[in-house]
């Protein structure tokens, strides 16, 4: 399914500590090299707009009701789609987003237990198009690894935000929901074995073909 012509929409996903942020900048540079006629727009969720970044600051620090959290994630996403993603895709750009809706299903759904029906409703609301299709990434790289390995990496790297303080069982549930989504939509996802070294992962990323003309 490509609801996004003439642009191309890529998202990076994975549990905290999987290493997606290590590769995303270099990947954008690779795209610029490979598709010199296209602009590459790097953005992130929650965030990506002035309001979205304010919501991000609240979401990553303040404790709140699970439904409030999901609604704010999708509120930030609504702005992001309107102000950044859709205009860029309409102009033929390549959009690379550090997380998108899969993260809401994985974290608020799998991790925290919000019923998937509610997430589906929010997704329809925020990503639904006039032609009945959903705005979705064309390609999603899922950096996958066991929760325990990710936790060990996180504890070395930085002081944790609200989500990163959650326990191992939480991250395992997040991972399983990501993997369930890969099974449900295998053509959209590229599964990246994030237990490998950065060099091996980079070699793999470079070789993934993209359906960009
Ligand atoms: P992350 O993307 O990992 O950024 P950083 O590398 O700066 O830590 O952090 C964003 C956090 O927000 C991450 O823990 C996942 C969470 N999140 C959700 O819970 N739901 C969502 O819909 C999105 C987009 C992110």
PDB file of N, CA, C and O in Angstrom, residues 43-83:
ATOM      1  N   UNK A  43      12.595  13.829  11.166  1.00  0.00           N
ATOM      2  CA  UNK A  43      11.716  14.355  12.200  1.00  0.00           C
ATOM      3  C   UNK A  43      11.517  13.282  13.276  1.00  0.00           C
ATOM      4  O   UNK A  43      12.126  12.218  13.199  1.00  0.00           O
ATOM      5  N   UNK A  44      10.712  13.595  14.303  1.00  0.00           N
ATOM      6  CA  UNK A  44      10.569  12.596  15.366  1.00  0.00           C
ATOM      7  C   UNK A  44       9.225  12.711  16.069  1.00  0.00           C
ATOM      8  O   UNK A  44       8.560  13.746  16.012  1.00  0.00           O
ATOM      9  N   UNK A  45       8.862  11.626  16.757  1.00  0.00           N
ATOM     10  CA  UNK A  45       7.654  11.603  17.582  1.00  0.00           C
ATOM     11  C   UNK A  45       7.965  11.022  18.957  1.00  0.00           C
ATOM     12  O   UNK A  45       8.785  10.108  19.046  1.00  0.00           O
ATOM     13  N   UNK A  46       7.294  11.458  20.034  1.00  0.00           N
ATOM     14  CA  UNK A  46       6.467  12.657  19.962  1.00  0.00           C
ATOM     15  C   UNK A  46       7.339  13.861  19.679  1.00  0.00           C
ATOM     16  O   UNK A  46       8.480  13.913  20.127  1.00  0.00           O
ATOM     17  N   UNK A  47       6.794  14.819  18.933  1.00  0.00           N
ATOM     18  CA  UNK A  47       7.560  16.017  18.596  1.00  0.00           C
ATOM     19  C   UNK A  47       7.368  16.381  17.149  1.00  0.00           C
ATOM     20  O   UNK A  47       6.304  16.183  16.582  1.00  0.00           O
ATOM     21  N   UNK A  48       8.390  16.968  16.571  1.00  0.00           N
ATOM     22  CA  UNK A  48       8.370  17.272  15.141  1.00  0.00           C
ATOM     23  C   UNK A  48       7.780  18.629  14.779  1.00  0.00           C
ATOM     24  O   UNK A  48       7.942  19.094  13.659  1.00  0.00           O
ATOM     25  N   UNK A  49       7.038  19.243  15.723  1.00  0.00           N
ATOM     26  CA  UNK A  49       6.520  20.605  15.540  1.00  0.00           C
ATOM     27  C   UNK A  49       6.776  21.345  16.858  1.00  0.00           C
ATOM     28  O   UNK A  49       7.108  20.718  17.873  1.00  0.00           O
ATOM     29  N   UNK A  50       6.554  22.671  16.852  1.00  0.00           N
ATOM     30  CA  UNK A  50       6.773  23.427  18.096  1.00  0.00           C
ATOM     31  C   UNK A  50       5.850  22.909  19.196  1.00  0.00           C
ATOM     32  O   UNK A  50       6.296  22.613  20.321  1.00  0.00           O
ATOM     33  N   UNK A  51       4.564  22.753  18.878  1.00  0.00           N
ATOM     34  CA  UNK A  51       3.627  22.244  19.886  1.00  0.00           C
ATOM     35  C   UNK A  51       3.969  20.801  20.246  1.00  0.00           C
ATOM     36  O   UNK A  51       3.924  20.403  21.414  1.00  0.00           O
ATOM     37  N   UNK A  52       4.305  20.011  19.245  1.00  0.00           N
ATOM     38  CA  UNK A  52       4.643  18.608  19.485  1.00  0.00           C
ATOM     39  C   UNK A  52       5.832  18.464  20.433  1.00  0.00           C
ATOM     40  O   UNK A  52       5.850  17.563  21.277  1.00  0.00           O
ATOM     41  N   UNK A  53       6.804  19.352  20.300  1.00  0.00           N
ATOM     42  CA  UNK A  53       7.962  19.280  21.199  1.00  0.00           C
ATOM     43  C   UNK A  53       7.568  19.665  22.624  1.00  0.00           C
ATOM     44  O   UNK A  53       8.093  19.109  23.593  1.00  0.00           O
ATOM     45  N   UNK A  54       6.621  20.607  22.757  1.00  0.00           N
ATOM     46  CA  UNK A  54       6.128  20.938  24.110  1.00  0.00           C
ATOM     47  C   UNK A  54       5.394  19.736  24.707  1.00  0.00           C
ATOM     48  O   UNK A  54       5.560  19.405  25.882  1.00  0.00           O
ATOM     49  N   UNK A  55       4.587  19.085  23.873  1.00  0.00           N
ATOM     50  CA  UNK A  55       3.869  17.894  24.358  1.00  0.00           C
ATOM     51  C   UNK A  55       4.863  16.788  24.710  1.00  0.00           C
ATOM     52  O   UNK A  55       4.685  16.058  25.680  1.00  0.00           O
ATOM     53  N   UNK A  56       5.927  16.665  23.911  1.00  0.00           N
ATOM     54  CA  UNK A  56       6.944  15.649  24.200  1.00  0.00           C
ATOM     55  C   UNK A  56       7.527  15.841  25.602  1.00  0.00           C
ATOM     56  O   UNK A  56       7.683  14.880  26.362  1.00  0.00           O
ATOM     57  N   UNK A  57       7.845  17.111  25.914  1.00  0.00           N
ATOM     58  CA  UNK A  57       8.458  17.382  27.216  1.00  0.00           C
ATOM     59  C   UNK A  57       7.532  16.928  28.346  1.00  0.00           C
ATOM     60  O   UNK A  57       7.973  16.323  29.329  1.00  0.00           O
ATOM     61  N   UNK A  58       6.237  17.184  28.187  1.00  0.00           N
ATOM     62  CA  UNK A  58       5.269  16.771  29.207  1.00  0.00           C
ATOM     63  C   UNK A  58       5.141  15.245  29.230  1.00  0.00           C
ATOM     64  O   UNK A  58       5.177  14.611  30.285  1.00  0.00           O
ATOM     65  N   UNK A  59       5.013  14.661  28.034  1.00  0.00           N
ATOM     66  CA  UNK A  59       4.792  13.211  27.941  1.00  0.00           C
ATOM     67  C   UNK A  59       5.950  12.416  28.533  1.00  0.00           C
ATOM     68  O   UNK A  59       5.739  11.364  29.141  1.00  0.00           O
ATOM     69  N   UNK A  60       7.164  12.906  28.338  1.00  0.00           N
ATOM     70  CA  UNK A  60       8.324  12.126  28.778  1.00  0.00           C
ATOM     71  C   UNK A  60       8.643  12.310  30.262  1.00  0.00           C
ATOM     72  O   UNK A  60       9.445  11.559  30.810  1.00  0.00           O
ATOM     73  N   UNK A  61       8.012  13.296  30.904  1.00  0.00           N
ATOM     74  CA  UNK A  61       8.328  13.526  32.320  1.00  0.00           C
ATOM     75  C   UNK A  61       7.141  13.334  33.258  1.00  0.00           C
ATOM     76  O   UNK A  61       7.298  12.794  34.346  1.00  0.00           O
ATOM     77  N   UNK A  62       5.966  13.828  32.866  1.00  0.00           N
ATOM     78  CA  UNK A  62       4.854  13.879  33.825  1.00  0.00           C
ATOM     79  C   UNK A  62       4.096  12.559  33.883  1.00  0.00           C
ATOM     80  O   UNK A  62       3.738  12.010  32.845  1.00  0.00           O
ATOM     81  N   UNK A  63       3.831  12.074  35.106  1.00  0.00           N
ATOM     82  CA  UNK A  63       2.940  10.909  35.218  1.00  0.00           C
ATOM     83  C   UNK A  63       1.534  11.324  34.814  1.00  0.00           C
ATOM     84  O   UNK A  63       1.112  12.452  35.096  1.00  0.00           O
ATOM     85  N   UNK A  64       0.792  10.468  34.131  1.00  0.00           N
ATOM     86  CA  UNK A  64      -0.572  10.819  33.708  1.00  0.00           C
ATOM     87  C   UNK A  64      -1.358   9.541  33.435  1.00  0.00           C
ATOM     88  O   UNK A  64      -0.777   8.463  33.292  1.00  0.00           O
ATOM     89  N   UNK A  65      -2.674   9.713  33.361  1.00  0.00           N
ATOM     90  CA  UNK A  65      -3.553   8.596  33.034  1.00  0.00           C
ATOM     91  C   UNK A  65      -3.158   8.042  31.662  1.00  0.00           C
ATOM     92  O   UNK A  65      -2.802   8.797  30.749  1.00  0.00           O
ATOM     93  N   UNK A  66      -3.270   6.736  31.549  1.00  0.00           N
ATOM     94  CA  UNK A  66      -2.890   6.079  30.297  1.00  0.00           C
ATOM     95  C   UNK A  66      -3.625   6.662  29.084  1.00  0.00           C
ATOM     96  O   UNK A  66      -3.051   6.850  28.017  1.00  0.00           O
ATOM     97  N   UNK A  67      -4.914   6.940  29.250  1.00  0.00           N
ATOM     98  CA  UNK A  67      -5.665   7.464  28.095  1.00  0.00           C
ATOM     99  C   UNK A  67      -5.236   8.890  27.761  1.00  0.00           C
ATOM    100  O   UNK A  67      -5.209   9.282  26.595  1.00  0.00           O
ATOM    101  N   UNK A  68      -4.901   9.664  28.797  1.00  0.00           N
ATOM    102  CA  UNK A  68      -4.373  11.014  28.550  1.00  0.00           C
ATOM    103  C   UNK A  68      -3.094  10.908  27.721  1.00  0.00           C
ATOM    104  O   UNK A  68      -2.891  11.650  26.748  1.00  0.00           O
ATOM    105  N   UNK A  69      -2.264   9.961  28.123  1.00  0.00           N
ATOM    106  CA  UNK A  69      -0.984   9.772  27.422  1.00  0.00           C
ATOM    107  C   UNK A  69      -1.216   9.418  25.938  1.00  0.00           C
ATOM    108  O   UNK A  69      -0.592   9.997  25.038  1.00  0.00           O
ATOM    109  N   UNK A  70      -2.135   8.494  25.701  1.00  0.00           N
ATOM    110  CA  UNK A  70      -2.410   8.089  24.314  1.00  0.00           C
ATOM    111  C   UNK A  70      -2.994   9.262  23.523  1.00  0.00           C
ATOM    112  O   UNK A  70      -2.606   9.512  22.378  1.00  0.00           O
ATOM    113  N   UNK A  71      -3.915   9.988  24.152  1.00  0.00           N
ATOM    114  CA  UNK A  71      -4.538  11.116  23.450  1.00  0.00           C
ATOM    115  C   UNK A  71      -3.507  12.189  23.123  1.00  0.00           C
ATOM    116  O   UNK A  71      -3.532  12.777  22.035  1.00  0.00           O
ATOM    117  N   UNK A  72      -2.599  12.462  24.046  1.00  0.00           N
ATOM    118  CA  UNK A  72      -1.572  13.485  23.778  1.00  0.00           C
ATOM    119  C   UNK A  72      -0.592  13.014  22.699  1.00  0.00           C
ATOM    120  O   UNK A  72      -0.140  13.816  21.879  1.00  0.00           O
ATOM    121  N   UNK A  73      -0.258  11.733  22.690  1.00  0.00           N
ATOM    122  CA  UNK A  73       0.609  11.209  21.623  1.00  0.00           C
ATOM    123  C   UNK A  73      -0.054  11.452  20.263  1.00  0.00           C
ATOM    124  O   UNK A  73       0.590  11.905  19.314  1.00  0.00           O
ATOM    125  N   UNK A  74      -1.348  11.144  20.189  1.00  0.00           N
ATOM    126  CA  UNK A  74      -2.035  11.315  18.909  1.00  0.00           C
ATOM    127  C   UNK A  74      -2.317  12.790  18.608  1.00  0.00           C
ATOM    128  O   UNK A  74      -2.384  13.176  17.436  1.00  0.00           O
ATOM    129  N   UNK A  75      -2.468  13.610  19.645  1.00  0.00           N
ATOM    130  CA  UNK A  75      -2.633  15.054  19.411  1.00  0.00           C
ATOM    131  C   UNK A  75      -1.350  15.609  18.792  1.00  0.00           C
ATOM    132  O   UNK A  75      -1.386  16.370  17.811  1.00  0.00           O
ATOM    133  N   UNK A  76      -0.215  15.217  19.349  1.00  0.00           N
ATOM    134  CA  UNK A  76       1.071  15.654  18.790  1.00  0.00           C
ATOM    135  C   UNK A  76       1.208  15.152  17.347  1.00  0.00           C
ATOM    136  O   UNK A  76       1.688  15.857  16.457  1.00  0.00           O
ATOM    137  N   UNK A  77       0.760  13.933  17.130  1.00  0.00           N
ATOM    138  CA  UNK A  77       0.852  13.323  15.783  1.00  0.00           C
ATOM    139  C   UNK A  77      -0.034  14.085  14.784  1.00  0.00           C
ATOM    140  O   UNK A  77       0.358  14.251  13.623  1.00  0.00           O
ATOM    141  N   UNK A  78      -1.197  14.509  15.245  1.00  0.00           N
ATOM    142  CA  UNK A  78      -2.100  15.254  14.339  1.00  0.00           C
ATOM    143  C   UNK A  78      -1.400  16.499  13.802  1.00  0.00           C
ATOM    144  O   UNK A  78      -1.463  16.812  12.614  1.00  0.00           O
ATOM    145  N   UNK A  79      -0.753  17.245  14.712  1.00  0.00           N
ATOM    146  CA  UNK A  79       0.006  18.439  14.308  1.00  0.00           C
ATOM    147  C   UNK A  79       1.138  18.071  13.365  1.00  0.00           C
ATOM    148  O   UNK A  79       1.402  18.754  12.377  1.00  0.00           O
ATOM    149  N   UNK A  80       1.820  17.012  13.721  1.00  0.00           N
ATOM    150  CA  UNK A  80       2.993  16.578  12.967  1.00  0.00           C
ATOM    151  C   UNK A  80       2.617  16.228  11.525  1.00  0.00           C
ATOM    152  O   UNK A  80       3.306  16.600  10.570  1.00  0.00           O
ATOM    153  N   UNK A  81       1.503  15.506  11.380  1.00  0.00           N
ATOM    154  CA  UNK A  81       1.048  15.113  10.043  1.00  0.00           C
ATOM    155  C   UNK A  81       0.682  16.355   9.233  1.00  0.00           C
ATOM    156  O   UNK A  81       1.084  16.510   8.080  1.00  0.00           O
ATOM    157  N   UNK A  82      -0.088  17.231   9.881  1.00  0.00           N
ATOM    158  CA  UNK A  82      -0.600  18.418   9.190  1.00  0.00           C
ATOM    159  C   UNK A  82       0.527  19.371   8.783  1.00  0.00           C
ATOM    160  O   UNK A  82       0.549  19.891   7.666  1.00  0.00           O
ATOM    161  N   UNK A  83       1.454  19.587   9.716  1.00  0.00           N
ATOM    162  CA  UNK A  83       2.453  20.648   9.490  1.00  0.00           C
ATOM    163  C   UNK A  83       3.714  20.154   8.795  1.00  0.00           C
ATOM    164  O   UNK A  83       4.391  20.922   8.132  1.00  0.00           O
TER     165      UNK A  83
END
